[in-house]
């Protein structure tokens, strides 16, 4: 029983301020969609509008094709897990799980069955009589999810549910949530500012900025083909390196790639570019993991000076500066013997590089 | 560091250095602290503990301000318990006043605090205006004003007359006089209201949002979330207001002109105590009355604290 969600030109205005600026979005039944973006981008507001906790100023929200703008939250078939967990501190875990069902007027034995079933799924059945204050962060999180499960909603909404957990528990809960999604098959919307969470859990990522959708797509599509410089910088860790660039000489004809001038070096881009770009201030982007040090593969990006080295064991992270003073991050697989102040030659595969115009939009090759 | 460090010794002087005693050492070390504490220490020992212990002693005497106190043992207490109809009347009036005024005041204060908590424009101004009666409430001036309002020809009856009702004399009719004082007490809801408002602000908004998604009505949210999470504040207000109500004196004194009338209907315990002490100069007897009030308030407070573990929810 999966459910689709459709947003048509949805706006949220607080007086003259428009927090959500006309969003169009379609979420397919059973999809795990992640809203991601920096603080203040409107992702939580958008989620709360879907939940019915915030009024929709303009546009339409459709759930399974039915307009829901004025429908009360409890009648939208949703359940929500809050960042703070929002557990009732004066009630036992059992009572917390049962509260929604009691409110709906469910019978006692039905409540008991559903509560115990949810507790079993989430492995919280051994502390049903405890109060939330007697639970760890991870256990509280499970109770919060359990409270959503018992209601058997059509849609699960998660508002940064893992941000109060430590790093190890976050990874564990991430896996558990993904497993829960596979098990239940419901439509889920998950809000986070953490792009790693977005990449690892989502079927579909919606990147937001200033109340607008920057790009919608599958995680690897966003990683491989970012539509703009913002998405390119936001998705991927460490973030993509950006260098000022311009078209050097001709834009390249068929079979002959354009040449770019990047960080004082002429770089064969390998692809033809629109001649109209001549003279425009462009931005060249390359991910840290797509740069190699030394060797013969790819094309020469420039000689740089190593400023800082981080040895992570499986990877070596270099922070280097170009002749022009721009800082770059380079991630090398494995362990590399390199020291501060050393000069190294960087090479890149042009096929893995990105180019953005003055407005920050990706230039299609 | 050095292996030959010598033990610390008193300075060897030829002036016969005498080490100070323990008290001297404490005073020399903490002298300025005690100096700052002095006003409070004088107040506590001279104006609180001293008179309290003195009144405890006097409660076992027949002291009348003129002659030296004579030890009478438990005679005052025995008389209070067995042969003082006015004591019974005062207890009846006081307990009725406490039982009516405290819950009504707390309910009214909570209702106003909840209305304010919904977020209205100009809240600080309204908060100040509503708090004002609490500042003025127990003053003599307000009690005098109250007497004028509720007199037979007062403003309240004047307003009732517009609607065709002929109101009684609220303060000189024994059926209504105590209730007039209850209304005066409820009117002073500002202080518990401010505390309730602070308590309401502490309840996280997402608990209500979670309940909203669960489809809880406002009434259910109030009973299942607001009230339980407010119990620490309710408990505090309840104890403080009850103690205050037991000690209420000024309104009854002014409205009944010190008599506790009509027909003892406003004879608050403290008013009766005052009459015994400063009307009949039975200081020993009044002291015994005062200690009985102390015991009643202590028992009540102890009961409130003991019961709190069953109904007060403390988070974390």
XYZ file of C-alpha atoms in Angstrom:
681
model
C 0.000 0.000 0.000
C 2.450 2.607 -1.174
C 1.527 6.162 -1.699
C 2.560 8.883 -4.127
C 3.099 12.513 -3.240
C 2.873 15.409 -5.631
C 3.851 19.025 -4.908
C 2.642 21.617 -7.407
C 4.176 25.095 -7.130
C 4.119 24.890 -3.355
C 4.924 28.148 -1.546
C 5.431 28.982 2.105
C 5.399 32.672 2.935
C 5.959 34.301 6.310
C 4.710 37.787 5.565
C 6.901 39.150 2.805
C 9.500 36.389 3.300
C 9.103 33.350 1.065
C 10.729 30.371 2.764
C 9.605 27.941 0.040
C 9.540 29.470 -3.412
C 7.217 27.422 -5.562
C 8.415 23.824 -5.474
C 7.301 21.187 -7.967
C 8.115 17.655 -6.927
C 6.855 14.180 -7.558
C 7.529 11.296 -5.169
C 6.705 7.823 -6.423
C 4.984 5.160 -4.307
C 7.410 3.351 -2.003
C 10.262 5.703 -2.751
C 12.776 6.710 -0.080
C 13.237 10.406 -0.806
C 15.772 12.544 1.006
C 15.525 16.324 1.266
C 19.041 17.616 1.725
C 20.524 21.070 1.937
C 22.307 23.465 4.248
C 20.701 24.978 7.354
C 17.889 27.375 6.507
C 17.303 25.976 3.008
C 13.672 25.130 3.825
C 13.915 21.324 3.896
C 12.284 20.951 7.321
C 9.635 23.523 6.438
C 8.777 21.563 3.307
C 8.501 18.339 5.318
C 6.276 20.053 7.902
C 4.069 21.350 5.091
C 3.611 17.784 3.864
C 2.882 16.721 7.464
C 0.304 19.486 7.868
C 2.185 21.172 10.703
C 2.779 24.233 8.520
C 0.128 25.798 6.362
C 0.738 25.827 2.612
C 0.585 29.459 1.471
C 0.121 28.641 -2.203
C 0.188 25.655 -4.554
C -1.136 22.127 -4.060
C -0.120 19.082 -2.081
C -1.551 15.860 -3.462
C -1.298 12.526 -1.666
C -2.398 9.665 -3.890
C -3.895 12.294 -6.179
C -6.065 13.804 -3.445
C -5.551 17.471 -2.505
C -4.449 17.631 1.124
C -3.739 21.348 1.734
C -6.526 21.804 4.272
C -6.656 18.243 5.635
C -5.684 17.818 9.312
C -2.304 16.102 9.920
C -3.979 13.100 11.537
C -6.056 12.498 8.385
C -3.178 12.575 5.912
C -2.041 9.041 6.705
C 1.378 10.155 7.820
C 3.609 9.465 10.794
C 6.529 11.648 11.718
C 9.775 11.055 13.582
C 11.135 14.256 15.079
C 14.728 15.332 15.536
C 14.163 15.588 19.299
C 12.227 12.262 19.198
C 9.296 14.103 20.876
C 8.704 11.230 23.295
C 6.268 11.943 26.107
C 8.619 11.995 29.118
C 5.947 11.104 31.686
C 4.796 7.959 29.855
C 6.406 4.537 29.630
C 7.709 3.295 26.278
C 4.547 1.176 25.973
C 2.308 4.194 26.608
C 4.310 6.277 24.155
C 3.787 3.659 21.472
C 0.123 3.243 22.357
C -0.776 6.938 22.549
C -1.619 7.379 18.882
C -3.699 4.199 18.736
C -5.554 5.145 21.931
C -6.276 8.543 20.395
C -7.678 6.832 17.311
C -9.945 4.815 19.604
C -8.387 1.408 18.868
C -9.360 -1.532 21.069
C -7.065 -2.567 23.898
C -6.054 -5.941 22.472
C -5.417 -4.407 19.043
C -3.228 -1.734 20.650
C -1.339 -4.387 22.577
C -0.766 -6.496 19.477
C 0.466 -3.581 17.375
C 2.685 -2.169 20.114
C 4.330 -5.531 20.721
C 4.754 -6.131 16.993
C 6.483 -2.747 16.499
C 8.602 -3.340 19.601
C 9.688 -6.671 18.191
C 10.646 -5.189 14.806
C 12.742 -2.515 16.525
C 14.058 -4.789 19.308
C 12.714 -2.555 22.073
C 10.407 -5.167 23.601
C 12.608 -5.626 26.673
C 12.140 -2.086 27.928
C 8.503 -1.348 27.234
C 7.871 -0.379 30.848
C 10.749 2.089 31.083
C 10.391 5.849 30.832
C 12.264 7.635 28.007
C 14.727 9.179 30.463
C 15.965 5.668 31.300
C 16.872 4.973 27.655
C 19.982 5.730 25.620
C 19.835 8.000 22.573
C 19.651 5.064 20.180
C 16.878 3.388 22.175
C 14.886 6.618 22.261
C 15.295 6.878 18.529
C 13.899 3.377 18.114
C 10.914 4.221 20.303
C 10.264 7.312 18.174
C 10.330 5.160 15.037
C 8.155 2.575 16.776
C 5.593 5.222 17.535
C 5.419 5.917 13.824
C 5.211 2.239 12.868
C 2.274 1.352 15.155
C 0.078 3.846 13.356
C 0.601 1.931 10.108
C 0.831 5.152 8.116
C 0.901 5.508 4.353
C 3.907 7.831 4.544
C 6.775 8.090 7.017
C 8.330 11.502 7.541
C 11.716 11.801 9.250
C 13.015 15.205 10.352
C 16.774 14.856 10.894
C 16.191 11.851 13.135
C 19.830 10.845 13.535
C 21.418 14.200 14.240
C 21.392 13.738 18.026
C 23.230 10.418 17.888
C 26.956 9.800 17.984
C 28.780 8.899 14.759
C 28.858 5.133 15.322
C 25.200 4.884 16.275
C 24.277 7.089 13.334
C 25.830 4.628 10.910
C 24.045 1.739 12.620
C 20.666 3.499 12.599
C 21.160 4.458 8.966
C 21.445 0.810 8.059
C 18.452 -0.068 10.242
C 16.297 2.614 8.633
C 17.195 1.413 5.160
C 16.333 -2.136 6.224
C 13.047 -0.910 7.703
C 12.194 0.750 4.401
C 12.840 -2.490 2.525
C 10.776 -4.414 5.070
C 7.762 -2.053 5.138
C 7.926 -0.710 1.595
C 6.209 2.558 2.532
C 6.866 5.910 0.946
C 9.367 7.700 3.159
C 10.655 11.258 3.204
C 13.779 11.940 5.154
C 15.260 15.360 5.919
C 18.949 15.779 6.621
C 21.778 18.236 6.186
C 24.232 15.338 5.974
C 24.939 14.440 2.359
C 26.422 11.083 3.401
C 23.059 10.091 4.898
C 21.388 11.282 1.718
C 23.734 9.334 -0.560
C 23.567 6.110 1.443
C 19.828 5.907 2.082
C 17.983 7.638 -0.728
C 16.282 6.297 -3.804
C 15.871 9.929 -4.772
C 17.631 13.019 -3.448
C 16.102 16.488 -3.540
C 18.793 19.139 -3.041
C 17.365 22.386 -1.701
C 18.790 25.848 -1.341
C 17.029 29.058 -0.280
C 13.606 27.450 -0.600
C 14.207 26.202 -4.136
C 14.984 22.797 -5.593
C 18.506 22.771 -7.001
C 18.346 19.262 -8.436
C 16.351 16.055 -8.076
C 17.808 12.701 -8.937
C 19.281 9.390 -7.916
C 22.321 9.672 -5.620
C 24.883 8.695 -8.263
C 23.265 10.917 -10.899
C 23.743 13.869 -8.581
C 27.322 12.829 -7.917
C 28.216 12.192 -11.562
C 26.157 14.863 -13.261
C 25.508 17.768 -10.906
C 23.250 20.318 -12.549
C 24.981 23.258 -10.963
C 27.953 24.306 -8.902
C 25.937 24.249 -5.654
C 24.955 20.589 -6.043
C 28.464 19.737 -7.233
C 29.891 21.253 -4.057
C 27.239 19.869 -1.726
C 27.231 16.257 -2.833
C 30.477 14.408 -2.220
C 32.910 14.476 0.647
C 35.452 16.043 0.700
C 33.698 18.585 -1.488
C 34.537 19.200 -5.146
C 37.478 21.507 -5.934
C 36.643 24.607 -7.933
C 39.138 26.625 -9.942
C 38.576 29.676 -12.115
C 38.891 28.797 -15.797
C 38.427 30.225 -19.241
C 38.339 28.936 -22.753
C 41.829 29.062 -24.271
C 41.904 29.351 -28.046
C 39.149 27.622 -29.951
C 36.173 25.860 -28.436
C 37.027 22.658 -30.250
C 35.409 21.176 -33.275
C 33.988 17.712 -33.750
C 36.561 15.128 -32.746
C 38.770 17.772 -31.230
C 38.372 18.839 -27.618
C 38.470 22.370 -26.289
C 41.411 23.648 -24.296
C 40.854 25.375 -20.970
C 43.120 27.633 -19.027
C 42.920 26.435 -15.437
C 45.172 27.600 -12.596
C 47.756 28.921 -15.055
C 47.896 25.660 -17.031
C 46.507 24.808 -20.430
C 44.277 21.812 -19.914
C 42.933 19.752 -22.838
C 39.295 19.320 -21.834
C 38.686 16.468 -24.257
C 35.195 17.688 -25.194
C 33.977 20.394 -27.503
C 32.335 23.421 -25.863
C 29.957 26.077 -27.220
C 32.033 28.855 -28.850
C 29.828 31.430 -27.086
C 31.718 30.651 -23.886
C 34.826 32.411 -25.181
C 35.693 35.232 -22.813
C 33.256 34.100 -20.104
C 34.497 33.486 -16.558
C 34.044 29.760 -16.063
C 34.550 27.472 -13.090
C 36.374 24.205 -13.466
C 35.393 21.468 -10.990
C 37.095 18.230 -10.100
C 36.418 15.933 -7.178
C 39.338 15.265 -4.804
C 39.128 11.529 -5.500
C 39.401 12.152 -9.264
C 42.835 13.754 -9.057
C 45.962 11.638 -9.265
C 49.466 12.487 -8.153
C 52.222 11.746 -10.642
C 51.961 8.983 -13.203
C 51.064 9.276 -16.846
C 47.301 8.780 -16.846
C 45.016 11.697 -17.676
C 46.152 15.240 -18.386
C 48.455 17.519 -16.458
C 46.593 19.917 -14.105
C 49.617 21.629 -12.607
C 52.418 21.414 -10.128
C 51.326 22.193 -6.583
C 52.854 22.463 -3.127
C 51.639 20.184 -0.334
C 50.380 22.214 2.640
C 48.937 19.481 4.832
C 48.695 15.690 4.764
C 46.124 13.510 6.516
C 46.959 9.807 6.665
C 43.688 7.927 7.117
C 45.167 4.486 6.481
C 42.979 3.489 3.561
C 43.327 6.934 2.017
C 45.696 9.871 2.063
C 44.221 13.355 1.936
C 46.425 16.142 0.634
C 45.695 19.839 0.944
C 47.731 21.570 -1.725
C 48.111 25.064 -3.116
C 48.486 25.987 -6.765
C 50.923 28.578 -8.139
C 48.053 31.073 -8.095
C 47.394 30.365 -4.406
C 44.153 28.373 -4.840
C 43.703 25.547 -2.355
C 42.815 22.069 -3.594
C 41.973 18.853 -1.804
C 43.272 15.584 -3.207
C 42.259 12.124 -2.027
C 44.634 9.301 -2.919
C 43.713 5.664 -2.360
C 46.099 3.846 -0.048
C 49.065 5.245 1.821
C 51.364 7.776 0.195
C 54.668 9.049 1.495
C 54.547 12.783 1.011
C 55.567 15.617 3.293
C 54.652 19.218 3.898
C 56.254 21.602 1.394
C 56.866 18.908 -1.206
C 56.015 19.742 -4.815
C 53.877 17.223 -6.670
C 52.338 17.068 -10.139
C 48.555 16.627 -10.319
C 46.788 14.907 -13.201
C 43.074 14.568 -13.943
C 40.867 12.560 -16.262
C 38.980 15.219 -18.306
C 35.994 12.876 -18.558
C 35.529 13.185 -14.796
C 35.852 16.966 -14.704
C 33.029 19.493 -14.628
C 32.608 22.972 -16.015
C 30.181 25.646 -14.829
C 29.247 28.944 -16.427
C 29.194 32.330 -14.735
C 25.692 31.593 -13.326
C 26.980 28.372 -11.772
C 25.081 26.091 -14.151
C 26.784 22.975 -15.477
C 27.890 23.239 -19.092
C 26.798 20.177 -20.998
C 29.571 18.858 -23.175
C 62.239 18.155 44.204
C 64.680 18.568 47.014
C 65.135 15.623 49.302
C 66.145 17.865 52.162
C 63.015 19.981 52.358
C 62.326 21.007 55.902
C 58.903 20.657 57.523
C 56.816 23.789 57.778
C 57.204 25.296 61.228
C 55.780 28.305 63.039
C 57.977 31.346 62.568
C 60.555 31.500 65.310
C 60.241 34.960 66.733
C 61.138 36.318 70.083
C 57.669 37.818 70.577
C 56.059 34.611 71.906
C 53.814 33.791 68.895
C 50.600 32.152 70.137
C 48.734 30.005 67.570
C 45.091 31.127 67.365
C 42.275 28.770 68.410
C 40.052 26.995 65.904
C 37.360 29.702 65.994
C 40.014 32.366 65.615
C 41.444 30.591 62.576
C 38.037 30.266 60.959
C 37.238 33.926 61.622
C 40.568 35.162 60.338
C 40.188 33.075 57.186
C 36.490 33.746 56.518
C 36.108 37.073 58.326
C 34.935 39.179 55.372
C 32.373 36.501 54.444
C 30.883 36.527 57.916
C 30.900 40.313 57.887
C 28.738 40.308 54.768
C 26.510 37.671 56.326
C 26.080 39.692 59.493
C 22.900 41.615 58.532
C 21.210 38.352 57.636
C 22.510 36.599 60.756
C 21.187 39.427 62.942
C 17.854 39.281 61.139
C 17.584 35.521 61.345
C 18.585 35.102 64.971
C 17.166 38.391 66.290
C 13.927 38.654 64.310
C 13.046 35.085 63.296
C 14.570 32.311 65.367
C 14.679 34.292 68.632
C 11.020 35.383 68.563
C 9.967 31.935 67.330
C 11.648 30.152 70.227
C 10.388 32.815 72.590
C 6.815 32.284 71.350
C 7.271 28.528 71.786
C 8.177 29.152 75.423
C 5.347 31.653 75.877
C 2.842 29.131 74.511
C 3.346 27.204 77.759
C 2.720 30.322 79.909
C -0.101 32.726 80.703
C 1.864 35.790 79.598
C -0.293 38.916 79.256
C 2.293 41.631 78.488
C 1.896 43.119 81.983
C 2.939 40.420 84.384
C 5.846 38.074 84.062
C 4.924 34.836 82.294
C 3.865 31.928 84.526
C 4.479 28.407 83.347
C 1.122 26.676 82.818
C 2.332 23.588 80.973
C -0.051 22.323 78.289
C -3.028 24.248 79.655
C -3.262 26.570 76.623
C -3.163 23.649 74.208
C -5.695 21.679 76.227
C -8.074 24.627 76.250
C -7.687 25.124 72.500
C -8.468 21.473 71.881
C -11.363 21.114 74.287
C -12.990 24.364 75.296
C -12.624 26.996 72.577
C -15.560 27.251 70.165
C -13.946 30.262 68.481
C -10.912 28.136 67.609
C -13.232 25.651 65.911
C -14.977 28.478 64.039
C -11.634 29.919 62.914
C -10.449 26.485 61.760
C -13.666 25.945 59.839
C -13.432 29.348 58.115
C -9.725 28.977 57.351
C -9.961 25.461 55.931
C -12.975 26.439 53.835
C -11.081 29.488 52.573
C -7.998 27.387 51.721
C -10.088 24.668 50.077
C -11.932 27.164 47.883
C -9.426 29.904 47.157
C -6.365 27.790 46.310
C -7.889 25.528 43.620
C -9.915 28.389 42.144
C -6.924 30.696 42.027
C -4.709 28.020 40.476
C -7.322 27.088 37.869
C -7.865 30.720 36.951
C -4.119 31.398 36.822
C -3.565 28.350 34.596
C -6.396 29.343 32.272
C -4.999 32.856 31.825
C -1.442 31.528 31.410
C -2.640 29.133 28.700
C -4.425 31.959 26.920
C -1.227 34.023 27.042
C 0.855 31.061 25.914
C -0.984 30.950 22.609
C 1.146 33.908 21.576
C -0.693 37.199 21.518
C 0.585 40.605 20.521
C 1.582 42.849 23.426
C 2.083 39.921 25.804
C 4.600 41.710 28.091
C 2.095 44.508 28.659
C -0.780 42.141 29.449
C 1.484 40.087 31.684
C 2.376 43.190 33.680
C -1.246 44.324 33.908
C -2.449 40.922 35.048
C 0.380 40.664 37.557
C -0.511 44.003 39.117
C -3.278 42.690 41.417
C -0.778 40.286 42.949
C 1.448 43.181 43.897
C -1.425 45.200 45.297
C -3.716 42.388 46.381
C -2.738 41.922 49.978
C -2.409 45.621 50.662
C -4.730 47.463 53.001
C -5.756 49.874 50.239
C -7.051 47.082 48.009
C -8.938 45.494 50.898
C -10.574 48.854 51.593
C -11.430 49.202 47.904
C -12.851 45.675 47.925
C -15.061 46.630 50.885
C -16.425 49.536 48.879
C -17.019 47.396 45.808
C -18.943 44.711 47.657
C -20.824 46.885 50.110
C -24.648 46.926 49.952
C -24.506 50.162 47.935
C -21.206 49.302 46.226
C -20.250 49.101 42.596
C -21.023 45.389 42.235
C -24.614 45.839 43.348
C -24.835 48.966 41.220
C -23.923 46.919 38.154
C -26.309 44.121 39.120
C -29.058 46.721 39.423
C -28.622 47.607 35.724
C -29.667 44.064 34.953
C -32.563 44.218 37.380
C -30.980 42.247 40.215
C -30.927 43.440 43.782
C -27.682 42.068 45.236
C -27.186 41.500 48.957
C -24.566 43.204 51.055
C -21.805 40.817 50.131
C -19.536 41.614 53.037
C -22.051 41.990 55.842
C -24.070 38.905 55.019
C -22.510 35.809 56.701
C -23.634 33.657 53.773
C -21.529 35.606 51.275
C -18.760 37.358 53.179
C -16.227 34.518 53.025
C -16.878 33.994 49.310
C -16.178 37.678 48.722
C -12.773 37.109 50.275
C -12.295 34.023 48.091
C -12.999 36.156 45.012
C -10.488 38.738 46.237
C -7.927 35.965 46.616
C -8.613 34.549 43.142
C -8.222 38.053 41.717
C -4.604 37.944 42.912
C -3.739 35.190 40.425
C -0.806 37.057 38.853
C 2.025 35.365 40.690
C 1.006 31.729 40.016
C 0.015 32.777 36.495
C 3.545 34.009 35.723
C 4.992 30.756 37.083
C 2.503 28.677 35.069
C 3.402 30.663 31.965
C 7.099 29.917 32.510
C 6.210 26.237 32.987
C 4.114 26.137 29.822
C 6.976 27.662 27.868
C 9.178 24.776 28.996
C 6.988 22.123 27.353
C 8.560 21.319 23.968
C 6.325 22.267 21.072
C 7.043 19.063 19.161
C 5.240 17.011 21.831
C 2.078 18.831 20.777
C 2.944 18.375 17.126
C 3.442 14.638 17.655
C 0.050 14.525 19.390
C -1.461 16.595 16.580
C -0.274 14.026 14.031
C -1.754 11.323 16.263
C -5.063 13.172 16.020
C -5.280 14.255 19.664
C -7.903 16.907 20.405
C -6.976 20.056 22.342
C -8.715 18.606 25.365
C -6.697 15.387 25.158
C -3.482 17.332 24.655
C -4.294 19.330 27.777
C -5.004 16.273 29.944
C -2.335 13.959 28.586
C 0.529 16.371 27.872
C 0.132 19.842 29.367
C -1.148 18.864 32.789
C 1.289 15.998 33.499
C 4.286 18.000 32.284
C 3.172 20.981 34.326
C 2.899 19.023 37.574
C 6.221 20.301 39.015
C 4.935 23.858 38.588
C 1.453 22.957 39.815
C 3.036 21.371 42.879
C 5.129 24.461 43.605
C 2.209 26.851 43.136
C -0.078 24.605 45.191
C 2.277 24.490 48.180
C 3.100 28.198 48.105
C -0.494 29.311 47.609
C -1.822 26.989 50.293
C 0.684 28.247 52.847
C -0.235 31.809 51.847
C -3.926 31.038 52.201
C -3.453 29.575 55.698
C -1.648 32.777 56.672
C -4.153 35.202 55.053
C -4.965 38.070 57.363
C -5.251 41.556 55.849
C -8.387 41.157 53.695
C -10.413 39.629 56.514
C -9.112 42.188 58.995
C -10.051 45.154 56.795
C -13.342 43.864 55.457
C -14.644 42.760 58.851
C -12.963 45.706 60.585
C -11.029 43.283 62.726
C -14.048 41.436 64.117
C -14.024 38.366 61.874
C -17.751 38.939 61.482
C -20.470 38.813 60.601
C -21.051 35.882 62.959
C -17.418 34.754 62.715
C -17.905 34.122 58.993
C -14.557 35.770 58.148
C -12.745 34.768 61.319
C -9.518 33.630 59.687
C -7.193 31.730 61.958
C -4.615 34.513 61.928
C -7.317 37.065 62.671
C -8.445 35.080 65.719
C -4.809 34.782 66.765
C -4.438 38.540 66.394
C -7.550 39.177 68.492
C -6.247 36.944 71.282
C -2.803 38.567 71.212
C -3.530 42.226 70.638
C -7.220 42.474 71.581
C -7.173 40.496 74.824
C -3.402 40.486 75.403
C -3.426 36.712 75.953
C 0.066 36.347 74.548
C 0.616 32.846 75.903
C -2.631 31.584 74.417
C -1.978 33.356 71.079
C 1.490 31.806 70.972
C -0.055 28.349 71.386
C -2.461 29.177 68.526
C 0.485 30.273 66.380
C 2.333 27.009 67.000
C -0.721 24.986 66.114
C -0.852 26.851 62.797
C 2.838 26.080 62.281
C 2.142 22.395 62.911
C -0.858 22.390 60.538
C 1.141 24.048 57.753
C 4.101 21.724 58.358
C 1.885 18.632 58.252
C 0.217 19.850 55.094
C 3.562 20.607 53.430
C 5.011 17.256 54.471
C 1.947 15.485 53.073
C 2.230 17.461 49.823
C 5.886 16.484 49.425
C 5.263 12.847 50.288
C 2.374 12.597 47.846
C 4.318 14.385 45.105
C 6.198 11.230 44.137
C 2.900 9.756 42.945
C 1.681 12.642 40.816
C 4.537 15.027 40.020
C 6.489 14.123 36.871
C 10.036 15.371 36.741
C 11.717 15.097 33.368
C 15.348 13.878 33.282
